[in-house]
PDB file of N, CA and C in Angstrom:
ATOM      1  N   MET O   1       0.824  -1.185   0.000  1.00  0.00           N
ATOM      2  CA  MET O   1       0.000   0.000   0.000  1.00  0.00           C
ATOM      3  C   MET O   1       0.871   1.253   0.000  1.00  0.00           C
ATOM      4  N   LYS O   2       2.030   1.186   0.650  1.00  0.00           N
ATOM      5  CA  LYS O   2       2.872   2.374   0.691  1.00  0.00           C
ATOM      6  C   LYS O   2       3.407   2.743  -0.688  1.00  0.00           C
ATOM      7  N   TYR O   3       3.555   1.758  -1.551  1.00  0.00           N
ATOM      8  CA  TYR O   3       4.040   2.041  -2.907  1.00  0.00           C
ATOM      9  C   TYR O   3       2.969   2.774  -3.712  1.00  0.00           C
ATOM     10  N   ALA O   4       1.726   2.328  -3.581  1.00  0.00           N
ATOM     11  CA  ALA O   4       0.622   2.991  -4.282  1.00  0.00           C
ATOM     12  C   ALA O   4       0.424   4.409  -3.743  1.00  0.00           C
ATOM     13  N   ALA O   5       0.568   4.573  -2.430  1.00  0.00           N
ATOM     14  CA  ALA O   5       0.413   5.901  -1.842  1.00  0.00           C
ATOM     15  C   ALA O   5       1.529   6.833  -2.314  1.00  0.00           C
ATOM     16  N   ALA O   6       2.750   6.331  -2.343  1.00  0.00           N
ATOM     17  CA  ALA O   6       3.870   7.149  -2.811  1.00  0.00           C
ATOM     18  C   ALA O   6       3.695   7.513  -4.277  1.00  0.00           C
ATOM     19  N   TYR O   7       3.253   6.569  -5.087  1.00  0.00           N
ATOM     20  CA  TYR O   7       3.024   6.821  -6.508  1.00  0.00           C
ATOM     21  C   TYR O   7       1.967   7.911  -6.688  1.00  0.00           C
ATOM     22  N   THR O   8       0.881   7.790  -5.937  1.00  0.00           N
ATOM     23  CA  THR O   8      -0.199   8.773  -6.022  1.00  0.00           C
ATOM     24  C   THR O   8       0.273  10.152  -5.587  1.00  0.00           C
ATOM     25  N   LEU O   9       1.049  10.211  -4.521  1.00  0.00           N
ATOM     26  CA  LEU O   9       1.583  11.497  -4.064  1.00  0.00           C
ATOM     27  C   LEU O   9       2.467  12.140  -5.130  1.00  0.00           C
ATOM     28  N   LEU O  10       3.280  11.332  -5.768  1.00  0.00           N
ATOM     29  CA  LEU O  10       4.151  11.866  -6.815  1.00  0.00           C
ATOM     30  C   LEU O  10       3.349  12.399  -8.003  1.00  0.00           C
ATOM     31  N   VAL O  11       2.311  11.661  -8.401  1.00  0.00           N
ATOM     32  CA  VAL O  11       1.484  12.116  -9.520  1.00  0.00           C
ATOM     33  C   VAL O  11       0.755  13.401  -9.142  1.00  0.00           C
ATOM     34  N   LEU O  12       0.196  13.454  -7.938  1.00  0.00           N
ATOM     35  CA  LEU O  12      -0.495  14.659  -7.492  1.00  0.00           C
ATOM     36  C   LEU O  12       0.466  15.842  -7.354  1.00  0.00           C
ATOM     37  N   GLY O  13       1.722  15.529  -7.101  1.00  0.00           N
ATOM     38  CA  GLY O  13       2.744  16.568  -6.992  1.00  0.00           C
ATOM     39  C   GLY O  13       3.259  17.066  -8.334  1.00  0.00           C
ATOM     40  N   GLY O  14       2.807  16.468  -9.423  1.00  0.00           N
ATOM     41  CA  GLY O  14       3.185  16.951 -10.740  1.00  0.00           C
ATOM     42  C   GLY O  14       4.057  16.010 -11.550  1.00  0.00           C
ATOM     43  N   ASN O  15       4.495  14.898 -10.988  1.00  0.00           N
ATOM     44  CA  ASN O  15       5.308  13.924 -11.709  1.00  0.00           C
ATOM     45  C   ASN O  15       4.366  12.896 -12.338  1.00  0.00           C
ATOM     46  N   ALA O  16       4.057  13.053 -13.615  1.00  0.00           N
ATOM     47  CA  ALA O  16       3.065  12.205 -14.276  1.00  0.00           C
ATOM     48  C   ALA O  16       3.522  10.758 -14.429  1.00  0.00           C
ATOM     49  N   THR O  17       4.836  10.539 -14.515  1.00  0.00           N
ATOM     50  CA  THR O  17       5.360   9.178 -14.682  1.00  0.00           C
ATOM     51  C   THR O  17       6.496   8.937 -13.693  1.00  0.00           C
ATOM     52  N   PRO O  18       6.172   8.663 -12.430  1.00  0.00           N
ATOM     53  CA  PRO O  18       7.214   8.425 -11.430  1.00  0.00           C
ATOM     54  C   PRO O  18       8.003   7.153 -11.719  1.00  0.00           C
ATOM     55  N   SER O  19       9.249   7.163 -11.320  1.00  0.00           N
ATOM     56  CA  SER O  19      10.102   5.978 -11.463  1.00  0.00           C
ATOM     57  C   SER O  19      10.185   5.258 -10.117  1.00  0.00           C
ATOM     58  N   ALA O  20      10.778   4.076 -10.141  1.00  0.00           N
ATOM     59  CA  ALA O  20      10.967   3.321  -8.903  1.00  0.00           C
ATOM     60  C   ALA O  20      11.875   4.084  -7.944  1.00  0.00           C
ATOM     61  N   ALA O  21      12.853   4.807  -8.490  1.00  0.00           N
ATOM     62  CA  ALA O  21      13.740   5.608  -7.638  1.00  0.00           C
ATOM     63  C   ALA O  21      12.967   6.741  -6.965  1.00  0.00           C
ATOM     64  N   ASP O  22      12.005   7.326  -7.698  1.00  0.00           N
ATOM     65  CA  ASP O  22      11.176   8.372  -7.108  1.00  0.00           C
ATOM     66  C   ASP O  22      10.348   7.816  -5.947  1.00  0.00           C
ATOM     67  N   LEU O  23       9.801   6.623  -6.148  1.00  0.00           N
ATOM     68  CA  LEU O  23       9.040   5.985  -5.078  1.00  0.00           C
ATOM     69  C   LEU O  23       9.919   5.745  -3.858  1.00  0.00           C
ATOM     70  N   ALA O  24      11.124   5.274  -4.093  1.00  0.00           N
ATOM     71  CA  ALA O  24      12.049   5.002  -2.994  1.00  0.00           C
ATOM     72  C   ALA O  24      12.349   6.270  -2.210  1.00  0.00           C
ATOM     73  N   LYS O  25      12.528   7.395  -2.903  1.00  0.00           N
ATOM     74  CA  LYS O  25      12.808   8.665  -2.219  1.00  0.00           C
ATOM     75  C   LYS O  25      11.655   9.068  -1.304  1.00  0.00           C
ATOM     76  N   VAL O  26      10.439   8.927  -1.796  1.00  0.00           N
ATOM     77  CA  VAL O  26       9.277   9.316  -0.993  1.00  0.00           C
ATOM     78  C   VAL O  26       9.121   8.404   0.216  1.00  0.00           C
ATOM     79  N   ILE O  27       9.228   7.107  -0.005  1.00  0.00           N
ATOM     80  CA  ILE O  27       9.039   6.148   1.085  1.00  0.00           C
ATOM     81  C   ILE O  27      10.127   6.308   2.144  1.00  0.00           C
ATOM     82  N   GLU O  28      11.364   6.467   1.709  1.00  0.00           N
ATOM     83  CA  GLU O  28      12.463   6.614   2.661  1.00  0.00           C
ATOM     84  C   GLU O  28      12.412   7.955   3.370  1.00  0.00           C
ATOM     85  N   ALA O  29      11.899   8.988   2.709  1.00  0.00           N
ATOM     86  CA  ALA O  29      11.758  10.293   3.363  1.00  0.00           C
ATOM     87  C   ALA O  29      10.733  10.227   4.492  1.00  0.00           C
ATOM     88  N   ALA O  30       9.788   9.308   4.355  1.00  0.00           N
ATOM     89  CA  ALA O  30       8.771   9.139   5.393  1.00  0.00           C
ATOM     90  C   ALA O  30       9.223   8.161   6.474  1.00  0.00           C
ATOM     91  N   GLY O  31      10.442   7.658   6.351  1.00  0.00           N
ATOM     92  CA  GLY O  31      10.982   6.756   7.365  1.00  0.00           C
ATOM     93  C   GLY O  31      10.729   5.281   7.091  1.00  0.00           C
ATOM     94  N   GLY O  32      10.261   4.953   5.906  1.00  0.00           N
ATOM     95  CA  GLY O  32       9.981   3.560   5.572  1.00  0.00           C
ATOM     96  C   GLY O  32      11.116   2.930   4.779  1.00  0.00           C
ATOM     97  N   GLU O  33      10.994   1.646   4.588  1.00  0.00           N
ATOM     98  CA  GLU O  33      11.964   0.917   3.774  1.00  0.00           C
ATOM     99  C   GLU O  33      11.306   0.584   2.442  1.00  0.00           C
ATOM    100  N   CYS O  34      12.076   0.696   1.375  1.00  0.00           N
ATOM    101  CA  CYS O  34      11.543   0.474   0.039  1.00  0.00           C
ATOM    102  C   CYS O  34      12.179  -0.771  -0.569  1.00  0.00           C
ATOM    103  N   ASP O  35      11.335  -1.684  -0.998  1.00  0.00           N
ATOM    104  CA  ASP O  35      11.781  -2.858  -1.736  1.00  0.00           C
ATOM    105  C   ASP O  35      11.809  -2.457  -3.210  1.00  0.00           C
ATOM    106  N   SER O  36      12.981  -2.398  -3.794  1.00  0.00           N
ATOM    107  CA  SER O  36      13.110  -1.904  -5.158  1.00  0.00           C
ATOM    108  C   SER O  36      12.368  -2.782  -6.171  1.00  0.00           C
ATOM    109  N   ASP O  37      12.292  -4.094  -5.913  1.00  0.00           N
ATOM    110  CA  ASP O  37      11.561  -4.974  -6.816  1.00  0.00           C
ATOM    111  C   ASP O  37      10.059  -4.662  -6.812  1.00  0.00           C
ATOM    112  N   ALA O  38       9.505  -4.430  -5.619  1.00  0.00           N
ATOM    113  CA  ALA O  38       8.085  -4.111  -5.510  1.00  0.00           C
ATOM    114  C   ALA O  38       7.792  -2.760  -6.152  1.00  0.00           C
ATOM    115  N   ALA O  39       8.684  -1.793  -5.952  1.00  0.00           N
ATOM    116  CA  ALA O  39       8.497  -0.469  -6.551  1.00  0.00           C
ATOM    117  C   ALA O  39       8.565  -0.552  -8.075  1.00  0.00           C
ATOM    118  N   GLU O  40       9.522  -1.305  -8.574  1.00  0.00           N
ATOM    119  CA  GLU O  40       9.657  -1.453 -10.027  1.00  0.00           C
ATOM    120  C   GLU O  40       8.443  -2.161 -10.624  1.00  0.00           C
ATOM    121  N   LYS O  41       7.920  -3.167  -9.930  1.00  0.00           N
ATOM    122  CA  LYS O  41       6.748  -3.893 -10.417  1.00  0.00           C
ATOM    123  C   LYS O  41       5.541  -2.961 -10.506  1.00  0.00           C
ATOM    124  N   LEU O  42       5.336  -2.147  -9.474  1.00  0.00           N
ATOM    125  CA  LEU O  42       4.198  -1.219  -9.481  1.00  0.00           C
ATOM    126  C   LEU O  42       4.329  -0.203 -10.606  1.00  0.00           C
ATOM    127  N   VAL O  43       5.517   0.347 -10.764  1.00  0.00           N
ATOM    128  CA  VAL O  43       5.736   1.348 -11.813  1.00  0.00           C
ATOM    129  C   VAL O  43       5.503   0.740 -13.189  1.00  0.00           C
ATOM    130  N   SER O  44       6.004  -0.461 -13.410  1.00  0.00           N
ATOM    131  CA  SER O  44       5.836  -1.071 -14.735  1.00  0.00           C
ATOM    132  C   SER O  44       4.378  -1.430 -15.014  1.00  0.00           C
ATOM    133  N   GLU O  45       3.669  -1.926 -14.012  1.00  0.00           N
ATOM    134  CA  GLU O  45       2.261  -2.278 -14.210  1.00  0.00           C
ATOM    135  C   GLU O  45       1.404  -1.037 -14.445  1.00  0.00           C
ATOM    136  N   LEU O  46       1.651   0.022 -13.696  1.00  0.00           N
ATOM    137  CA  LEU O  46       0.857   1.227 -13.877  1.00  0.00           C
ATOM    138  C   LEU O  46       1.191   1.950 -15.173  1.00  0.00           C
ATOM    139  N   SER O  47       2.435   1.923 -15.576  1.00  0.00           N
ATOM    140  CA  SER O  47       2.793   2.593 -16.823  1.00  0.00           C
ATOM    141  C   SER O  47       2.196   1.855 -18.022  1.00  0.00           C
ATOM    142  N   ALA O  48       2.006   0.544 -17.889  1.00  0.00           N
ATOM    143  CA  ALA O  48       1.392  -0.227 -18.970  1.00  0.00           C
ATOM    144  C   ALA O  48      -0.109   0.062 -19.092  1.00  0.00           C
ATOM    145  N   LYS O  49      -0.723   0.497 -17.997  1.00  0.00           N
ATOM    146  CA  LYS O  49      -2.162   0.751 -18.007  1.00  0.00           C
ATOM    147  C   LYS O  49      -2.501   2.186 -18.385  1.00  0.00           C
ATOM    148  N   GLY O  50      -1.544   3.060 -18.449  1.00  0.00           N
ATOM    149  CA  GLY O  50      -1.816   4.448 -18.823  1.00  0.00           C
ATOM    150  C   GLY O  50      -1.727   5.376 -17.625  1.00  0.00           C
ATOM    151  N   ALA O  51      -2.391   6.498 -17.740  1.00  0.00           N
ATOM    152  CA  ALA O  51      -2.339   7.514 -16.695  1.00  0.00           C
ATOM    153  C   ALA O  51      -3.049   7.017 -15.431  1.00  0.00           C
ATOM    154  N   LEU O  52      -2.606   7.522 -14.294  1.00  0.00           N
ATOM    155  CA  LEU O  52      -3.174   7.105 -13.018  1.00  0.00           C
ATOM    156  C   LEU O  52      -4.667   7.424 -12.943  1.00  0.00           C
ATOM    157  N   GLY O  53      -5.081   8.549 -13.507  1.00  0.00           N
ATOM    158  CA  GLY O  53      -6.494   8.909 -13.503  1.00  0.00           C
ATOM    159  C   GLY O  53      -7.352   7.889 -14.227  1.00  0.00           C
ATOM    160  N   ASP O  54      -6.824   7.337 -15.324  1.00  0.00           N
ATOM    161  CA  ASP O  54      -7.552   6.309 -16.070  1.00  0.00           C
ATOM    162  C   ASP O  54      -7.675   5.024 -15.259  1.00  0.00           C
ATOM    163  N   VAL O  55      -6.617   4.681 -14.549  1.00  0.00           N
ATOM    164  CA  VAL O  55      -6.624   3.473 -13.720  1.00  0.00           C
ATOM    165  C   VAL O  55      -7.645   3.627 -12.589  1.00  0.00           C
ATOM    166  N   ILE O  56      -7.685   4.805 -11.987  1.00  0.00           N
ATOM    167  CA  ILE O  56      -8.634   5.049 -10.900  1.00  0.00           C
ATOM    168  C   ILE O  56     -10.068   5.016 -11.428  1.00  0.00           C
ATOM    169  N   ALA O  57     -10.304   5.623 -12.593  1.00  0.00           N
ATOM    170  CA  ALA O  57     -11.648   5.620 -13.174  1.00  0.00           C
ATOM    171  C   ALA O  57     -12.118   4.198 -13.472  1.00  0.00           C
ATOM    172  N   ALA O  58     -11.228   3.364 -13.996  1.00  0.00           N
ATOM    173  CA  ALA O  58     -11.590   1.972 -14.271  1.00  0.00           C
ATOM    174  C   ALA O  58     -11.869   1.223 -12.969  1.00  0.00           C
ATOM    175  N   GLY O  59     -11.126   1.550 -11.931  1.00  0.00           N
ATOM    176  CA  GLY O  59     -11.332   0.902 -10.635  1.00  0.00           C
ATOM    177  C   GLY O  59     -12.651   1.284  -9.995  1.00  0.00           C
ATOM    178  N   LYS O  60     -13.079   2.536 -10.206  1.00  0.00           N
ATOM    179  CA  LYS O  60     -14.362   2.966  -9.645  1.00  0.00           C
ATOM    180  C   LYS O  60     -15.503   2.151 -10.228  1.00  0.00           C
ATOM    181  N   ASP O  61     -15.447   1.904 -11.533  1.00  0.00           N
ATOM    182  CA  ASP O  61     -16.498   1.112 -12.160  1.00  0.00           C
ATOM    183  C   ASP O  61     -16.540  -0.299 -11.589  1.00  0.00           C
ATOM    184  N   LYS O  62     -15.386  -0.846 -11.284  1.00  0.00           N
ATOM    185  CA  LYS O  62     -15.342  -2.205 -10.740  1.00  0.00           C
ATOM    186  C   LYS O  62     -15.828  -2.252  -9.295  1.00  0.00           C
ATOM    187  N   ILE O  63     -15.539  -1.216  -8.520  1.00  0.00           N
ATOM    188  CA  ILE O  63     -15.893  -1.249  -7.103  1.00  0.00           C
ATOM    189  C   ILE O  63     -17.383  -1.055  -6.873  1.00  0.00           C
ATOM    190  N   TYR O  64     -18.073  -0.427  -7.835  1.00  0.00           N
ATOM    191  CA  TYR O  64     -19.519  -0.279  -7.697  1.00  0.00           C
ATOM    192  C   TYR O  64     -20.216  -1.634  -7.663  1.00  0.00           C
ATOM    193  N   VAL O  65     -19.624  -2.623  -8.294  1.00  0.00           N
ATOM    194  CA  VAL O  65     -20.202  -3.957  -8.322  1.00  0.00           C
ATOM    195  C   VAL O  65     -20.169  -4.586  -6.933  1.00  0.00           C
ATOM    196  N   CYS O  66     -19.206  -4.191  -6.137  1.00  0.00           N
ATOM    197  CA  CYS O  66     -19.043  -4.782  -4.805  1.00  0.00           C
ATOM    198  C   CYS O  66     -20.181  -4.414  -3.863  1.00  0.00           C
ATOM    199  N   GLY O  67     -20.866  -3.339  -4.152  1.00  0.00           N
ATOM    200  CA  GLY O  67     -21.938  -2.923  -3.266  1.00  0.00           C
ATOM    201  C   GLY O  67     -21.376  -2.266  -2.032  1.00  0.00           C
ATOM    202  N   GLY O  68     -22.056  -2.378  -0.991  1.00  0.00           N
ATOM    203  CA  GLY O  68     -21.621  -1.758   0.253  1.00  0.00           C
ATOM    204  C   GLY O  68     -22.813  -1.604   1.153  1.00  0.00           C
ATOM    205  N   GLY O  69     -22.707  -0.703   2.009  1.00  0.00           N
ATOM    206  CA  GLY O  69     -23.811  -0.470   2.928  1.00  0.00           C
ATOM    207  C   GLY O  69     -23.311  -0.633   4.338  1.00  0.00           C
ATOM    208  N   GLY O  70     -24.045  -0.090   5.210  1.00  0.00           N
ATOM    209  CA  GLY O  70     -23.635  -0.137   6.609  1.00  0.00           C
ATOM    210  C   GLY O  70     -24.239  -1.328   7.316  1.00  0.00           C
ATOM    211  N   GLY O  71     -23.629  -1.674   8.365  1.00  0.00           N
ATOM    212  CA  GLY O  71     -24.126  -2.766   9.185  1.00  0.00           C
ATOM    213  C   GLY O  71     -24.978  -2.264  10.325  1.00  0.00           C
ATOM    214  N   GLY O  72     -25.190  -0.970  10.393  1.00  0.00           N
ATOM    215  CA  GLY O  72     -25.972  -0.419  11.486  1.00  0.00           C
ATOM    216  C   GLY O  72     -25.088  -0.133  12.686  1.00  0.00           C
ATOM    217  N   GLY O  73     -25.652   0.447  13.673  1.00  0.00           N
ATOM    218  CA  GLY O  73     -24.899   0.797  14.877  1.00  0.00           C
ATOM    219  C   GLY O  73     -24.682  -0.412  15.757  1.00  0.00           C
ATOM    220  N   GLY O  74     -23.783  -0.264  16.662  1.00  0.00           N
ATOM    221  CA  GLY O  74     -23.497  -1.345  17.598  1.00  0.00           C
ATOM    222  C   GLY O  74     -24.568  -1.409  18.671  1.00  0.00           C
ATOM    223  N   GLY O  75     -24.619  -2.496  19.363  1.00  0.00           N
ATOM    224  CA  GLY O  75     -25.582  -2.666  20.437  1.00  0.00           C
ATOM    225  C   GLY O  75     -25.176  -1.870  21.660  1.00  0.00           C
ATOM    226  N   GLY O  76     -26.037  -1.802  22.614  1.00  0.00           N
ATOM    227  CA  GLY O  76     -25.749  -1.080  23.845  1.00  0.00           C
ATOM    228  C   GLY O  76     -24.766  -1.848  24.701  1.00  0.00           C
ATOM    229  N   GLY O  77     -24.274  -1.197  25.699  1.00  0.00           N
ATOM    230  CA  GLY O  77     -23.317  -1.818  26.608  1.00  0.00           C
ATOM    231  C   GLY O  77     -24.013  -2.839  27.504  1.00  0.00           C
ATOM    232  N   GLY O  78     -23.244  -3.523  28.280  1.00  0.00           N
ATOM    233  CA  GLY O  78     -23.792  -4.512  29.204  1.00  0.00           C
ATOM    234  C   GLY O  78     -24.628  -3.837  30.273  1.00  0.00           C
ATOM    235  N   ALA O  79     -25.572  -4.552  30.810  1.00  0.00           N
ATOM    236  CA  ALA O  79     -26.444  -4.002  31.834  1.00  0.00           C
ATOM    237  C   ALA O  79     -25.781  -4.149  33.190  1.00  0.00           C
ATOM    238  N   GLY O  80     -25.242  -3.059  33.674  1.00  0.00           N
ATOM    239  CA  GLY O  80     -24.609  -3.058  34.983  1.00  0.00           C
ATOM    240  C   GLY O  80     -25.628  -2.729  36.058  1.00  0.00           C
ATOM    241  N   PRO O  81     -25.201  -2.576  37.296  1.00  0.00           N
ATOM    242  CA  PRO O  81     -26.130  -2.278  38.386  1.00  0.00           C
ATOM    243  C   PRO O  81     -26.879  -0.960  38.180  1.00  0.00           C
ATOM    244  N   ALA O  82     -26.209   0.052  37.652  1.00  0.00           N
ATOM    245  CA  ALA O  82     -26.870   1.337  37.438  1.00  0.00           C
ATOM    246  C   ALA O  82     -27.959   1.217  36.380  1.00  0.00           C
ATOM    247  N   ALA O  83     -27.713   0.422  35.359  1.00  0.00           N
ATOM    248  CA  ALA O  83     -28.705   0.244  34.312  1.00  0.00           C
ATOM    249  C   ALA O  83     -29.910  -0.521  34.843  1.00  0.00           C
ATOM    250  N   ALA O  84     -29.690  -1.470  35.747  1.00  0.00           N
ATOM    251  CA  ALA O  84     -30.789  -2.228  36.331  1.00  0.00           C
ATOM    252  C   ALA O  84     -31.664  -1.330  37.189  1.00  0.00           C
ATOM    253  N   GLU O  85     -31.058  -0.427  37.951  1.00  0.00           N
ATOM    254  CA  GLU O  85     -31.822   0.492  38.785  1.00  0.00           C
ATOM    255  C   GLU O  85     -32.637   1.444  37.925  1.00  0.00           C
ATOM    256  N   ALA O  86     -32.058   1.952  36.851  1.00  0.00           N
ATOM    257  CA  ALA O  86     -32.764   2.876  35.967  1.00  0.00           C
ATOM    258  C   ALA O  86     -33.936   2.182  35.291  1.00  0.00           C
ATOM    259  N   ALA O  87     -33.774   0.930  34.942  1.00  0.00           N
ATOM    260  CA  ALA O  87     -34.848   0.200  34.288  1.00  0.00           C
ATOM    261  C   ALA O  87     -35.948  -0.168  35.278  1.00  0.00           C
ATOM    262  N   ALA O  88     -35.613  -0.351  36.549  1.00  0.00           N
ATOM    263  CA  ALA O  88     -36.583  -0.771  37.547  1.00  0.00           C
ATOM    264  C   ALA O  88     -37.520   0.363  37.944  1.00  0.00           C
ATOM    265  N   ALA O  89     -37.063   1.603  37.888  1.00  0.00           N
ATOM    266  CA  ALA O  89     -37.883   2.721  38.349  1.00  0.00           C
ATOM    267  C   ALA O  89     -38.092   3.740  37.232  1.00  0.00           C
ATOM    268  N   PRO O  90     -39.021   3.464  36.297  1.00  0.00           N
ATOM    269  CA  PRO O  90     -39.278   4.451  35.254  1.00  0.00           C
ATOM    270  C   PRO O  90     -40.039   5.652  35.836  1.00  0.00           C
ATOM    271  N   GLU O  91     -39.787   6.797  35.274  1.00  0.00           N
ATOM    272  CA  GLU O  91     -40.452   8.003  35.749  1.00  0.00           C
ATOM    273  C   GLU O  91     -41.874   8.049  35.227  1.00  0.00           C
ATOM    274  N   PRO O  92     -42.828   8.472  36.056  1.00  0.00           N
ATOM    275  CA  PRO O  92     -44.210   8.570  35.568  1.00  0.00           C
ATOM    276  C   PRO O  92     -44.337   9.697  34.548  1.00  0.00           C
ATOM    277  N   GLU O  93     -45.144   9.458  33.542  1.00  0.00           N
ATOM    278  CA  GLU O  93     -45.334  10.460  32.506  1.00  0.00           C
ATOM    279  C   GLU O  93     -46.441  11.417  32.934  1.00  0.00           C
ATOM    280  N   GLU O  94     -46.253  12.688  32.613  1.00  0.00           N
ATOM    281  CA  GLU O  94     -47.271  13.679  32.932  1.00  0.00           C
ATOM    282  C   GLU O  94     -48.369  13.624  31.887  1.00  0.00           C
ATOM    283  N   GLU O  95     -49.606  13.774  32.351  1.00  0.00           N
ATOM    284  CA  GLU O  95     -50.717  13.787  31.430  1.00  0.00           C
ATOM    285  C   GLU O  95     -50.879  15.189  30.861  1.00  0.00           C
ATOM    286  N   GLU O  96     -51.183  15.251  29.577  1.00  0.00           N
ATOM    287  CA  GLU O  96     -51.355  16.540  28.932  1.00  0.00           C
ATOM    288  C   GLU O  96     -52.784  17.031  29.148  1.00  0.00           C
ATOM    289  N   GLU O  97     -52.914  18.336  29.367  1.00  0.00           N
ATOM    290  CA  GLU O  97     -54.235  18.937  29.517  1.00  0.00           C
ATOM    291  C   GLU O  97     -54.773  19.313  28.155  1.00  0.00           C
ATOM    292  N   GLU O  98     -56.074  19.180  28.012  1.00  0.00           N
ATOM    293  CA  GLU O  98     -56.703  19.650  26.794  1.00  0.00           C
ATOM    294  C   GLU O  98     -57.192  21.060  27.050  1.00  0.00           C
ATOM    295  N   VAL O  99     -56.807  21.965  26.186  1.00  0.00           N
ATOM    296  CA  VAL O  99     -57.190  23.358  26.348  1.00  0.00           C
ATOM    297  C   VAL O  99     -58.135  23.730  25.222  1.00  0.00           C
ATOM    298  N   ASP O 100     -59.270  24.308  25.577  1.00  0.00           N
ATOM    299  CA  ASP O 100     -60.230  24.757  24.589  1.00  0.00           C
ATOM    300  C   ASP O 100     -59.801  26.126  24.099  1.00  0.00           C
ATOM    301  N   MET O 101     -59.406  26.203  22.836  1.00  0.00           N
ATOM    302  CA  MET O 101     -58.952  27.466  22.276  1.00  0.00           C
ATOM    303  C   MET O 101     -60.105  28.302  21.747  1.00  0.00           C
ATOM    304  N   GLY O 102     -61.302  27.777  21.808  1.00  0.00           N
ATOM    305  CA  GLY O 102     -62.493  28.528  21.448  1.00  0.00           C
ATOM    306  C   GLY O 102     -62.599  28.859  19.981  1.00  0.00           C
ATOM    307  N   GLY O 103     -62.087  28.056  19.140  1.00  0.00           N
ATOM    308  CA  GLY O 103     -62.155  28.417  17.736  1.00  0.00           C
ATOM    309  C   GLY O 103     -62.902  27.408  16.929  1.00  0.00           C
ATOM    310  N   GLY O 104     -63.946  27.382  16.527  1.00  0.00           N
ATOM    311  CA  GLY O 104     -64.831  26.615  15.702  1.00  0.00           C
ATOM    312  C   GLY O 104     -64.322  25.318  15.107  1.00  0.00           C
ATOM    313  N   MET O 105     -63.477  24.631  15.765  1.00  0.00           N
ATOM    314  CA  MET O 105     -62.975  23.369  15.232  1.00  0.00           C
ATOM    315  C   MET O 105     -63.792  22.188  15.773  1.00  0.00           C
ATOM    316  N   ASP O 106     -64.822  22.491  16.578  1.00  0.00           N
ATOM    317  CA  ASP O 106     -65.644  21.407  17.113  1.00  0.00           C
ATOM    318  C   ASP O 106     -66.558  20.887  16.023  1.00  0.00           C
ATOM    319  N   MET O 107     -66.492  19.649  15.771  1.00  0.00           N
ATOM    320  CA  MET O 107     -67.333  19.096  14.712  1.00  0.00           C
ATOM    321  C   MET O 107     -68.138  17.962  15.220  1.00  0.00           C
TER     322      MET O 107
END
């Protein structure tokens, strides 16, 4: 993933066709180690596919097939002693008063 991130940073920085050495400079500047074989493989595969924007556009079409969606929120926490007390003594609800506003809505 660090190779793809470095490649993307270089392209966004104005280098349309980064080399493996360029990738190594970015990765090592960030404190990482660069495997020159992996960097060369990524550069050669991406250069064969065209511009990075084209590769990303093709990937977007493929990822739409995967779908997605959320799994919903997580459940509540465990019921501790405080939760048991709160559940045991619910507060009584106040009854609402009906107020006659005196306006011809009586049918």
